[in-house]
Amino acid sequence: MAPKKPTRSTKSWQGRLTADTDAATAQFVASIDVDHVLFRYDIAGSIAHAQMLSEGKIITKDEFRAIRDGLVSIEADIAAGKLAMPVELEDIHMVIESALVERIGEAGKKLHTGRSRNDQVALDLRLYVRDAIDDLIAGVEGLQRAFVDLAGREGRIVMPAYTHLQRAQPILAGHAMLAYVEMLGRDGERLSDCRRRVDVNPLGSGAVAGTSLPLDRARTTELLGFAAMSRNSIDATSDRDFLCEFCFCCAMLAGHLSRWAEDWILQATSEFGFLALSDAYCTSSSMMPQKKNPDTLELVRGKAAAAMAQLVGMMTLVKGLPLAYNRDLQDDKRFVFAAETAMRQSLAVARGIVQTAHLRAERIAAGLDAGYLDATALAEYLVNRGVAFREAHHVVGRLVTQAEQRGQTLAQLPPEVLREACGAIGPDVADYLGAANVVRHYRPAGAGGAGQLAEQIAFWRERLGT
Ligand code: ARG
């Protein structure tokens, strides 16, 4: 699409302004490079608007039909990459309207009756974000299913849980997988909650104050499938908190994905050796032939920076705007589309990574005796035998020091050493030591044992319909 020389005849405000903008300025004020992706929503909004105008006898039925058919043909041409989008037309709204006038003549000039680009673009964005949210929720659920399936397949392997990145207590591996499913569940809920505030029709608000024409806003609300219509034309045309909120939903989701990516990058190292990633999601080095790098996970972690940056950009864009519409808002799309794209891509690749990953059970088991994962359980064994927890904590602390000096696990300590440390320790202690035994004894709901894992898997399978 070679930019045409700007001519006054292509401008919607040609009656008012007489000087042509120069090429650099035309480029500067244009947003067509970004907002062309709104074309389907712009056309859907225009068809609904025109239908409402014709039902209200503001335009004729024939004019509506001509407008609708013209818009449908324009939509097909844009989808096929066949419509020129000259930069001097500024944005997708003007590109479509001028193509319409070119195709159907006089009737096309009536489309914008009672409408401004201000309510038009607010409408397009709401329609766009509504769909984007539905797509992202589907992506989140797809990833949740992949985690739940992995937890079902390999989740009963006993592994260490970490705090401070130091070995803490043993858990079933599925428990860690389902921790991410919980985070993603809230990300999905946040998106649906945001959707309620997005699902409001601003059309009919005009530029700022509405119009003297008898628009039926309830009708366009119905035609476009909105749950509600806006109450205040100033707010409807100029507020973008729904976009800030959407960007926050993306940023928080990105934060969760980034934590997961970091976890799995670590677990896939030779040092951890817990996790085998499929070759399909790794790359090698141009120099070091042995390398298998988890680049996809690193990019998931990296894209979180993009998503978070868009939130900051979006918030900053709106923070000082006086009522009502200001052209600054044109740049909102850059933030929203970038945040959405980053999350759509990350979710898709994340799902594939999880679906194809395997735990390295032997490697995990081989290291399970390190780090005294059963120390807390031993203290709790003493609590069950009447020792105060603080005292039990000291006893076990001393035993860990002794075991460390002897190069042994707690289970390997001779019975007399254990008895000497605390008379409450009996021969049955063997049943409580060692990571696998500890996991068997977890009691409360939400803990890292087998019963709790089965409950969580059942909960999520039902919730996700898998
Ligand atoms: N391209 C503009 C935007 O995205 C459309 C609204 C223009 N409105 C105006 N009064 N100049 O915000």
Short mmCIF file of C-alpha atoms and ligand atoms in Angstrom, two decimals:
data_model
loop_
_atom_site.label_atom_id
_atom_site.label_comp_id
_atom_site.label_asym_id
_atom_site.label_seq_id
_atom_site.Cartn_x
_atom_site.Cartn_y
_atom_site.Cartn_z
CA MET A 1 0.00 0.00 0.00
CA ALA A 2 2.01 2.92 -1.31
CA PRO A 3 0.98 6.04 0.58
CA LYS A 4 -0.86 8.43 -1.67
CA LYS A 5 -0.12 12.10 -1.53
CA PRO A 6 -2.51 13.65 0.97
CA THR A 7 -5.39 15.38 -0.71
CA ARG A 8 -8.03 17.43 1.01
CA SER A 9 -10.80 15.47 -0.66
CA THR A 10 -9.94 12.36 1.44
CA LYS A 11 -10.38 14.11 4.80
CA SER A 12 -13.56 13.88 6.79
CA TRP A 13 -13.08 17.39 8.12
CA GLN A 14 -12.29 18.98 4.76
CA GLY A 15 -14.92 21.64 5.33
CA ARG A 16 -13.06 23.06 8.33
CA LEU A 17 -9.31 22.84 7.78
CA THR A 18 -7.75 24.18 4.65
CA ALA A 19 -4.02 23.40 4.81
CA ASP A 20 -2.77 19.91 3.95
CA THR A 21 -0.58 18.20 6.51
CA ASP A 22 2.87 17.24 5.32
CA ALA A 23 3.80 13.59 4.89
CA ALA A 24 5.59 13.28 8.22
CA THR A 25 2.66 14.78 10.09
CA ALA A 26 0.21 12.54 8.25
CA GLN A 27 2.30 9.58 9.39
CA PHE A 28 2.48 10.96 12.91
CA VAL A 29 -1.25 11.31 13.42
CA ALA A 30 -2.11 8.04 11.71
CA SER A 31 -2.81 4.79 13.56
CA ILE A 32 -3.74 2.63 10.60
CA ASP A 33 -0.51 0.64 10.97
CA VAL A 34 -1.88 -0.66 14.28
CA ASP A 35 -5.66 -0.29 14.28
CA HIS A 36 -6.28 -2.07 10.96
CA VAL A 37 -6.70 -5.26 13.03
CA LEU A 38 -9.96 -3.79 14.33
CA PHE A 39 -11.59 -3.97 10.90
CA ARG A 40 -14.03 -6.78 11.63
CA TYR A 41 -15.25 -5.05 14.78
CA ASP A 42 -15.48 -1.70 13.06
CA ILE A 43 -17.62 -3.22 10.33
CA ALA A 44 -19.83 -5.15 12.75
CA GLY A 45 -20.37 -1.92 14.70
CA SER A 46 -21.17 0.03 11.56
CA ILE A 47 -23.66 -2.53 10.31
CA ALA A 48 -25.47 -2.50 13.67
CA HIS A 49 -25.43 1.31 13.70
CA ALA A 50 -26.82 1.52 10.15
CA GLN A 51 -29.50 -1.07 10.88
CA MET A 52 -30.59 0.92 13.92
CA LEU A 53 -30.62 4.13 11.84
CA SER A 54 -32.85 2.47 9.26
CA GLU A 55 -35.20 0.97 11.85
CA GLY A 56 -35.52 4.48 13.30
CA LYS A 57 -36.19 5.87 9.79
CA ILE A 58 -33.13 8.12 9.98
CA ILE A 59 -31.92 6.43 6.80
CA THR A 60 -33.97 4.31 4.39
CA LYS A 61 -34.06 0.53 4.22
CA ASP A 62 -32.41 0.66 0.80
CA GLU A 63 -29.64 2.84 2.13
CA PHE A 64 -29.09 0.37 4.97
CA ARG A 65 -28.91 -2.55 2.53
CA ALA A 66 -26.42 -0.71 0.36
CA ILE A 67 -24.32 0.16 3.41
CA ARG A 68 -24.42 -3.37 4.75
CA ASP A 69 -23.53 -5.00 1.42
CA GLY A 70 -20.78 -2.46 0.84
CA LEU A 71 -19.31 -3.11 4.28
CA VAL A 72 -19.46 -6.87 3.79
CA SER A 73 -17.54 -6.58 0.51
CA ILE A 74 -15.00 -4.27 2.16
CA GLU A 75 -14.53 -6.77 4.98
CA ALA A 76 -13.81 -9.53 2.46
CA ASP A 77 -11.32 -7.33 0.64
CA ILE A 78 -9.50 -6.37 3.83
CA ALA A 79 -9.35 -10.01 4.90
CA ALA A 80 -7.84 -10.83 1.49
CA GLY A 81 -5.34 -7.97 1.84
CA LYS A 82 -6.89 -6.23 -1.15
CA LEU A 83 -7.95 -2.89 0.29
CA ALA A 84 -5.52 0.01 0.09
CA MET A 85 -4.98 1.73 3.42
CA PRO A 86 -3.46 5.11 2.64
CA VAL A 87 -1.89 6.73 5.65
CA GLU A 88 -3.56 10.07 5.11
CA LEU A 89 -6.88 8.44 5.99
CA GLU A 90 -5.38 8.03 9.46
CA ASP A 91 -7.23 5.07 10.85
CA ILE A 92 -9.31 2.02 10.09
CA HIS A 93 -12.54 3.94 10.61
CA MET A 94 -11.76 6.43 7.84
CA VAL A 95 -10.31 3.77 5.55
CA ILE A 96 -13.53 1.79 5.71
CA GLU A 97 -15.83 4.78 5.44
CA SER A 98 -14.05 6.23 2.45
CA ALA A 99 -14.00 2.84 0.71
CA LEU A 100 -17.73 2.61 1.38
CA VAL A 101 -18.45 6.00 -0.16
CA GLU A 102 -16.29 5.05 -3.12
CA ARG A 103 -18.28 1.83 -3.60
CA ILE A 104 -21.87 2.85 -2.90
CA GLY A 105 -21.86 6.63 -3.27
CA GLU A 106 -24.38 8.87 -1.46
CA ALA A 107 -25.74 6.24 0.96
CA GLY A 108 -22.23 5.71 2.27
CA LYS A 109 -22.10 9.31 3.40
CA LYS A 110 -24.98 8.62 5.79
CA LEU A 111 -23.26 5.87 7.77
CA HIS A 112 -21.61 8.25 10.21
CA THR A 113 -24.95 9.91 11.12
CA GLY A 114 -25.15 10.47 14.88
CA ARG A 115 -21.74 8.92 15.41
CA SER A 116 -18.21 10.11 16.09
CA ARG A 117 -14.96 8.26 15.79
CA ASN A 118 -14.82 8.71 19.54
CA ASP A 119 -17.73 6.39 20.30
CA GLN A 120 -16.79 4.28 17.27
CA VAL A 121 -13.28 3.50 18.47
CA ALA A 122 -14.46 2.91 22.04
CA LEU A 123 -16.94 0.43 20.59
CA ASP A 124 -14.37 -1.32 18.41
CA LEU A 125 -12.01 -1.71 21.34
CA ARG A 126 -14.68 -3.13 23.59
CA LEU A 127 -15.71 -5.65 20.93
CA TYR A 128 -12.08 -6.54 20.31
CA VAL A 129 -11.14 -6.95 23.96
CA ARG A 130 -14.27 -8.98 24.65
CA ASP A 131 -13.11 -11.54 22.07
CA ALA A 132 -9.49 -11.31 23.19
CA ILE A 133 -10.57 -12.15 26.73
CA ASP A 134 -12.51 -15.19 25.52
CA ASP A 135 -9.44 -16.37 23.59
CA LEU A 136 -7.11 -15.83 26.52
CA ILE A 137 -9.45 -17.64 28.90
CA ALA A 138 -9.48 -20.58 26.46
CA GLY A 139 -5.68 -20.45 26.41
CA VAL A 140 -5.48 -20.35 30.19
CA GLU A 141 -7.82 -23.32 30.47
CA GLY A 142 -5.87 -25.24 27.86
CA LEU A 143 -2.72 -24.77 29.90
CA GLN A 144 -4.53 -25.72 33.11
CA ARG A 145 -5.70 -28.94 31.48
CA ALA A 146 -2.15 -29.73 30.42
CA PHE A 147 -0.94 -29.29 34.02
CA VAL A 148 -3.81 -31.37 35.42
CA ASP A 149 -3.09 -34.15 32.90
CA LEU A 150 0.59 -34.11 33.78
CA ALA A 151 -0.30 -34.22 37.47
CA GLY A 152 -2.54 -37.20 36.73
CA ARG A 153 0.20 -39.00 34.77
CA GLU A 154 3.31 -38.28 36.79
CA GLY A 155 2.11 -36.33 39.79
CA ARG A 156 2.62 -39.11 42.37
CA ILE A 157 6.38 -38.93 42.19
CA VAL A 158 7.79 -37.72 45.53
CA MET A 159 9.98 -34.66 45.22
CA PRO A 160 11.33 -31.88 47.40
CA ALA A 161 9.44 -28.66 47.88
CA TYR A 162 11.63 -25.59 48.31
CA THR A 163 11.52 -22.39 50.26
CA HIS A 164 14.30 -19.87 49.69
CA LEU A 165 15.33 -22.31 46.95
CA GLN A 166 16.53 -24.62 49.75
CA ARG A 167 15.07 -28.07 50.31
CA ALA A 168 12.13 -27.79 52.68
CA GLN A 169 9.62 -30.65 52.85
CA PRO A 170 8.72 -33.50 50.52
CA ILE A 171 5.60 -33.28 48.33
CA LEU A 172 4.02 -35.18 45.51
CA ALA A 173 5.11 -33.54 42.27
CA GLY A 174 1.51 -33.00 41.22
CA HIS A 175 1.07 -30.64 44.14
CA ALA A 176 3.52 -28.19 42.58
CA MET A 177 1.89 -28.56 39.16
CA LEU A 178 -1.49 -27.78 40.67
CA ALA A 179 -0.13 -24.70 42.40
CA TYR A 180 0.23 -23.24 38.91
CA VAL A 181 -3.27 -24.42 38.03
CA GLU A 182 -4.56 -22.39 41.00
CA MET A 183 -2.72 -19.26 39.86
CA LEU A 184 -4.02 -19.72 36.34
CA GLY A 185 -7.51 -20.25 37.71
CA ARG A 186 -7.41 -16.82 39.30
CA ASP A 187 -5.99 -15.34 36.09
CA GLY A 188 -8.98 -16.76 34.24
CA GLU A 189 -11.40 -15.42 36.85
CA ARG A 190 -9.78 -12.01 36.66
CA LEU A 191 -10.24 -12.00 32.89
CA SER A 192 -13.92 -12.95 33.17
CA ASP A 193 -14.44 -10.32 35.80
CA CYS A 194 -12.79 -7.74 33.55
CA ARG A 195 -15.04 -8.92 30.72
CA ARG A 196 -18.15 -7.80 32.63
CA ARG A 197 -16.89 -4.23 32.61
CA VAL A 198 -15.79 -4.47 28.97
CA ASP A 199 -19.19 -5.77 27.88
CA VAL A 200 -20.86 -2.34 27.83
CA ASN A 201 -22.00 -0.55 24.67
CA PRO A 202 -20.65 3.00 24.22
CA LEU A 203 -22.18 3.46 20.74
CA GLY A 204 -24.55 6.41 20.58
CA SER A 205 -22.37 8.56 22.82
CA GLY A 206 -21.10 10.51 19.80
CA ALA A 207 -18.07 12.70 20.27
CA VAL A 208 -18.74 13.63 23.89
CA ALA A 209 -22.33 14.70 24.56
CA GLY A 210 -24.47 12.42 22.42
CA THR A 211 -26.66 13.68 19.57
CA SER A 212 -29.97 15.40 18.84
CA LEU A 213 -30.87 12.52 16.52
CA PRO A 214 -33.19 9.82 17.91
CA LEU A 215 -30.72 6.95 18.18
CA ASP A 216 -31.98 3.72 19.72
CA ARG A 217 -29.07 2.69 21.88
CA ALA A 218 -30.87 -0.29 23.32
CA ARG A 219 -31.15 -1.65 19.78
CA THR A 220 -27.42 -1.49 18.99
CA THR A 221 -26.73 -2.93 22.43
CA GLU A 222 -28.90 -5.88 21.49
CA LEU A 223 -27.57 -6.21 17.95
CA LEU A 224 -23.97 -6.28 19.15
CA GLY A 225 -24.70 -8.67 22.01
CA PHE A 226 -23.66 -6.33 24.80
CA ALA A 227 -24.85 -7.03 28.34
CA ALA A 228 -25.41 -3.34 29.05
CA MET A 229 -25.04 0.15 27.61
CA SER A 230 -23.04 3.01 29.03
CA ARG A 231 -24.84 5.63 31.14
CA ASN A 232 -22.63 8.65 30.48
CA SER A 233 -21.43 9.77 27.06
CA ILE A 234 -18.38 11.61 28.42
CA ASP A 235 -17.20 8.58 30.34
CA ALA A 236 -18.08 6.19 27.51
CA THR A 237 -16.00 8.03 24.91
CA SER A 238 -12.97 8.81 27.01
CA ASP A 239 -12.44 6.28 29.74
CA ARG A 240 -10.05 3.45 29.17
CA ASP A 241 -9.95 1.78 32.55
CA PHE A 242 -11.24 -1.38 30.90
CA LEU A 243 -8.02 -1.45 28.89
CA CYS A 244 -5.86 -0.83 31.96
CA GLU A 245 -7.67 -3.66 33.66
CA PHE A 246 -7.18 -5.94 30.69
CA CYS A 247 -3.47 -5.09 30.65
CA PHE A 248 -3.28 -5.87 34.36
CA CYS A 249 -4.93 -9.24 33.76
CA CYS A 250 -2.26 -9.92 31.11
CA ALA A 251 0.55 -8.67 33.36
CA MET A 252 -0.52 -10.85 36.28
CA LEU A 253 -0.92 -13.86 34.05
CA ALA A 254 2.49 -13.10 32.61
CA GLY A 255 3.91 -12.95 36.12
CA HIS A 256 2.57 -16.42 36.89
CA LEU A 257 3.83 -17.85 33.62
CA SER A 258 7.20 -16.30 34.31
CA ARG A 259 7.45 -17.90 37.75
CA TRP A 260 6.60 -21.25 36.23
CA ALA A 261 9.11 -20.79 33.41
CA GLU A 262 11.83 -19.99 35.93
CA ASP A 263 10.94 -23.06 37.99
CA TRP A 264 11.08 -25.38 35.03
CA ILE A 265 14.24 -23.83 33.62
CA LEU A 266 15.91 -24.63 36.93
CA GLN A 267 14.45 -28.10 37.15
CA ALA A 268 15.63 -28.91 33.63
CA THR A 269 19.27 -28.08 34.46
CA SER A 270 21.85 -30.87 34.93
CA GLU A 271 22.17 -29.66 38.51
CA PHE A 272 18.52 -30.38 39.29
CA GLY A 273 17.84 -32.95 36.61
CA PHE A 274 14.18 -33.24 37.64
CA LEU A 275 12.62 -32.48 34.32
CA ALA A 276 13.02 -33.58 30.70
CA LEU A 277 11.69 -31.11 28.15
CA SER A 278 10.77 -32.24 24.68
CA ASP A 279 13.30 -31.39 21.98
CA ALA A 280 10.43 -29.71 20.16
CA TYR A 281 10.53 -26.86 22.68
CA CYS A 282 14.29 -26.52 22.97
CA THR A 283 17.01 -25.14 20.75
CA SER A 284 20.70 -25.84 20.51
CA SER A 285 23.79 -23.69 20.26
CA SER A 286 25.48 -22.56 17.09
CA MET A 287 28.81 -23.30 18.77
CA MET A 288 28.37 -25.90 21.52
CA PRO A 289 27.07 -29.11 19.97
CA GLN A 290 25.95 -30.68 23.26
CA LYS A 291 23.53 -27.91 24.20
CA LYS A 292 19.81 -28.33 24.72
CA ASN A 293 18.50 -24.97 25.80
CA PRO A 294 15.02 -24.24 27.19
CA ASP A 295 14.63 -21.14 25.01
CA THR A 296 10.85 -21.35 24.85
CA LEU A 297 10.63 -21.15 28.64
CA GLU A 298 13.10 -18.28 28.66
CA LEU A 299 10.96 -16.44 26.13
CA VAL A 300 7.84 -17.03 28.22
CA ARG A 301 9.77 -15.45 31.09
CA GLY A 302 10.98 -12.68 28.79
CA LYS A 303 7.55 -11.90 27.36
CA ALA A 304 6.35 -11.17 30.87
CA ALA A 305 8.48 -8.03 30.65
CA ALA A 306 6.52 -6.97 27.57
CA ALA A 307 3.17 -7.63 29.22
CA MET A 308 4.13 -5.72 32.37
CA ALA A 309 5.52 -2.83 30.35
CA GLN A 310 2.20 -2.49 28.50
CA LEU A 311 0.36 -2.10 31.80
CA VAL A 312 2.68 0.71 32.85
CA GLY A 313 2.32 2.32 29.42
CA MET A 314 -1.45 2.09 29.47
CA MET A 315 -1.76 3.53 32.98
CA THR A 316 0.60 6.35 32.14
CA LEU A 317 -1.27 7.17 28.96
CA VAL A 318 -4.52 7.95 30.75
CA LYS A 319 -3.37 9.42 34.03
CA GLY A 320 -3.50 13.13 33.16
CA LEU A 321 -6.24 13.33 30.56
CA PRO A 322 -8.90 15.99 31.10
CA LEU A 323 -12.47 15.12 30.09
CA ALA A 324 -13.23 13.87 27.53
CA TYR A 325 -11.64 12.27 24.44
CA ASN A 326 -8.04 13.28 23.74
CA ARG A 327 -5.94 12.03 20.90
CA ASP A 328 -3.45 10.48 23.29
CA LEU A 329 -5.98 7.66 23.50
CA GLN A 330 -5.19 6.63 19.95
CA ASP A 331 -2.04 4.97 21.26
CA ASP A 332 -3.94 2.77 23.72
CA LYS A 333 -4.15 0.07 21.07
CA ARG A 334 -0.41 -0.38 20.90
CA PHE A 335 -0.31 -1.38 24.56
CA VAL A 336 -3.37 -3.56 24.45
CA PHE A 337 -2.43 -5.46 21.31
CA ALA A 338 1.14 -6.00 22.50
CA ALA A 339 0.02 -7.34 25.88
CA GLU A 340 -2.55 -9.60 24.30
CA THR A 341 -0.16 -10.91 21.65
CA ALA A 342 2.51 -11.71 24.21
CA MET A 343 0.03 -13.67 26.32
CA ARG A 344 -1.60 -15.47 23.42
CA GLN A 345 1.80 -16.66 22.21
CA SER A 346 3.08 -17.58 25.66
CA LEU A 347 -0.03 -19.57 26.54
CA ALA A 348 0.10 -21.55 23.31
CA VAL A 349 3.74 -22.51 23.69
CA ALA A 350 3.38 -23.15 27.43
CA ARG A 351 0.67 -25.67 26.79
CA GLY A 352 2.87 -27.60 24.36
CA ILE A 353 5.78 -27.55 26.79
CA VAL A 354 3.67 -29.00 29.60
CA GLN A 355 2.00 -31.58 27.37
CA THR A 356 5.35 -32.99 26.26
CA ALA A 357 7.42 -32.74 29.45
CA HIS A 358 8.38 -35.65 31.70
CA LEU A 359 9.64 -35.88 35.23
CA ARG A 360 12.87 -37.80 35.63
CA ALA A 361 11.67 -40.04 38.43
CA GLU A 362 14.98 -41.88 39.05
CA ARG A 363 16.96 -38.66 39.24
CA ILE A 364 14.49 -37.15 41.68
CA ALA A 365 14.41 -40.32 43.80
CA ALA A 366 18.18 -40.62 43.82
CA GLY A 367 18.56 -37.25 45.50
CA LEU A 368 15.61 -37.45 47.82
CA ASP A 369 17.65 -38.31 50.92
CA ALA A 370 19.57 -35.05 50.72
CA GLY A 371 18.46 -32.00 52.64
CA TYR A 372 16.69 -33.64 55.62
CA LEU A 373 13.25 -33.24 54.07
CA ASP A 374 11.85 -35.34 56.96
CA ALA A 375 13.10 -33.09 59.78
CA THR A 376 9.79 -31.27 60.27
CA ALA A 377 7.92 -34.55 60.23
CA LEU A 378 10.22 -35.92 62.93
CA ALA A 379 9.49 -32.89 65.11
CA GLU A 380 5.77 -33.50 64.55
CA TYR A 381 6.27 -37.17 65.48
CA LEU A 382 7.54 -35.90 68.82
CA VAL A 383 4.59 -33.52 69.16
CA ASN A 384 2.31 -36.52 68.74
CA ARG A 385 4.17 -38.06 71.69
CA GLY A 386 3.61 -35.10 73.98
CA VAL A 387 6.75 -33.03 73.34
CA ALA A 388 6.15 -29.28 72.94
CA PHE A 389 6.79 -28.22 69.38
CA ARG A 390 9.49 -25.68 70.27
CA GLU A 391 11.34 -28.38 72.26
CA ALA A 392 10.85 -30.91 69.46
CA HIS A 393 12.28 -28.39 67.02
CA HIS A 394 15.47 -28.13 69.14
CA VAL A 395 15.80 -31.89 69.47
CA VAL A 396 15.52 -32.43 65.73
CA GLY A 397 17.83 -29.50 65.00
CA ARG A 398 20.51 -31.18 67.09
CA LEU A 399 19.88 -34.53 65.44
CA VAL A 400 20.25 -32.97 61.97
CA THR A 401 23.61 -31.50 63.03
CA GLN A 402 24.74 -34.92 64.30
CA ALA A 403 23.51 -36.67 61.16
CA GLU A 404 25.30 -34.14 59.02
CA GLN A 405 28.54 -34.75 60.90
CA ARG A 406 28.18 -38.51 60.45
CA GLY A 407 27.24 -38.13 56.80
CA GLN A 408 23.93 -39.88 57.41
CA THR A 409 20.22 -39.30 56.93
CA LEU A 410 17.91 -39.08 59.95
CA ALA A 411 16.64 -42.58 59.15
CA GLN A 412 20.19 -43.91 59.15
CA LEU A 413 20.98 -42.63 62.66
CA PRO A 414 21.45 -45.54 65.10
CA PRO A 415 18.45 -46.05 67.46
CA GLU A 416 20.55 -45.23 70.52
CA VAL A 417 21.49 -41.82 69.08
CA LEU A 418 17.81 -41.08 68.49
CA ARG A 419 16.80 -42.27 71.96
CA GLU A 420 19.54 -40.30 73.57
CA ALA A 421 18.32 -37.13 71.84
CA CYS A 422 14.80 -37.67 73.15
CA GLY A 423 13.24 -40.50 75.13
CA ALA A 424 9.98 -40.07 73.25
CA ILE A 425 11.49 -41.51 70.06
CA GLY A 426 10.47 -45.17 69.70
CA PRO A 427 11.19 -47.84 67.09
CA ASP A 428 8.03 -46.84 65.18
CA VAL A 429 9.86 -43.67 64.12
CA ALA A 430 11.12 -45.55 61.07
CA ASP A 431 7.61 -45.30 59.71
CA TYR A 432 7.79 -41.50 59.80
CA LEU A 433 11.25 -40.91 58.37
CA GLY A 434 12.20 -40.69 54.71
CA ALA A 435 10.44 -38.46 52.16
CA ALA A 436 7.90 -41.06 51.01
CA ASN A 437 6.77 -41.75 54.58
CA VAL A 438 6.42 -38.07 55.32
CA VAL A 439 4.18 -37.52 52.31
CA ARG A 440 1.95 -40.41 53.46
CA HIS A 441 1.28 -38.63 56.73
CA TYR A 442 0.13 -35.22 55.49
CA ARG A 443 -3.23 -34.48 57.05
CA PRO A 444 -4.99 -31.17 56.33
CA ALA A 445 -6.82 -30.29 53.14
CA GLY A 446 -4.52 -28.57 50.66
CA ALA A 447 -1.34 -30.35 51.84
CA GLY A 448 1.15 -32.13 49.58
CA GLY A 449 0.00 -35.75 50.01
CA ALA A 450 -1.78 -38.30 47.84
CA GLY A 451 -5.33 -37.81 49.14
CA GLN A 452 -5.08 -34.07 48.75
CA LEU A 453 -3.65 -34.46 45.25
CA ALA A 454 -6.52 -36.72 44.22
CA GLU A 455 -8.99 -34.16 45.59
CA GLN A 456 -7.35 -31.32 43.71
CA ILE A 457 -7.21 -33.26 40.47
CA ALA A 458 -10.88 -34.20 40.82
CA PHE A 459 -11.78 -30.57 41.55
CA TRP A 460 -9.99 -29.25 38.49
CA ARG A 461 -11.15 -32.04 36.20
CA GLU A 462 -14.71 -31.15 37.06
CA ARG A 463 -14.11 -27.40 36.83
CA LEU A 464 -12.35 -27.71 33.47
CA GLY A 465 -14.63 -30.42 32.15
CA THR A 466 -11.86 -32.91 31.40
N1 ARG B 1 -7.94 6.84 15.53
C1 ARG B 1 -8.57 7.49 16.61
C2 ARG B 1 -8.32 6.74 17.92
O1 ARG B 1 -7.96 5.63 17.83
C3 ARG B 1 -10.04 7.57 16.38
C4 ARG B 1 -10.71 8.67 17.13
C5 ARG B 1 -10.32 9.97 16.54
N2 ARG B 1 -11.09 11.01 17.13
C6 ARG B 1 -10.81 12.27 16.99
N3 ARG B 1 -11.58 13.12 17.58
N4 ARG B 1 -9.77 12.68 16.29
O2 ARG B 1 -8.49 7.24 19.00
#
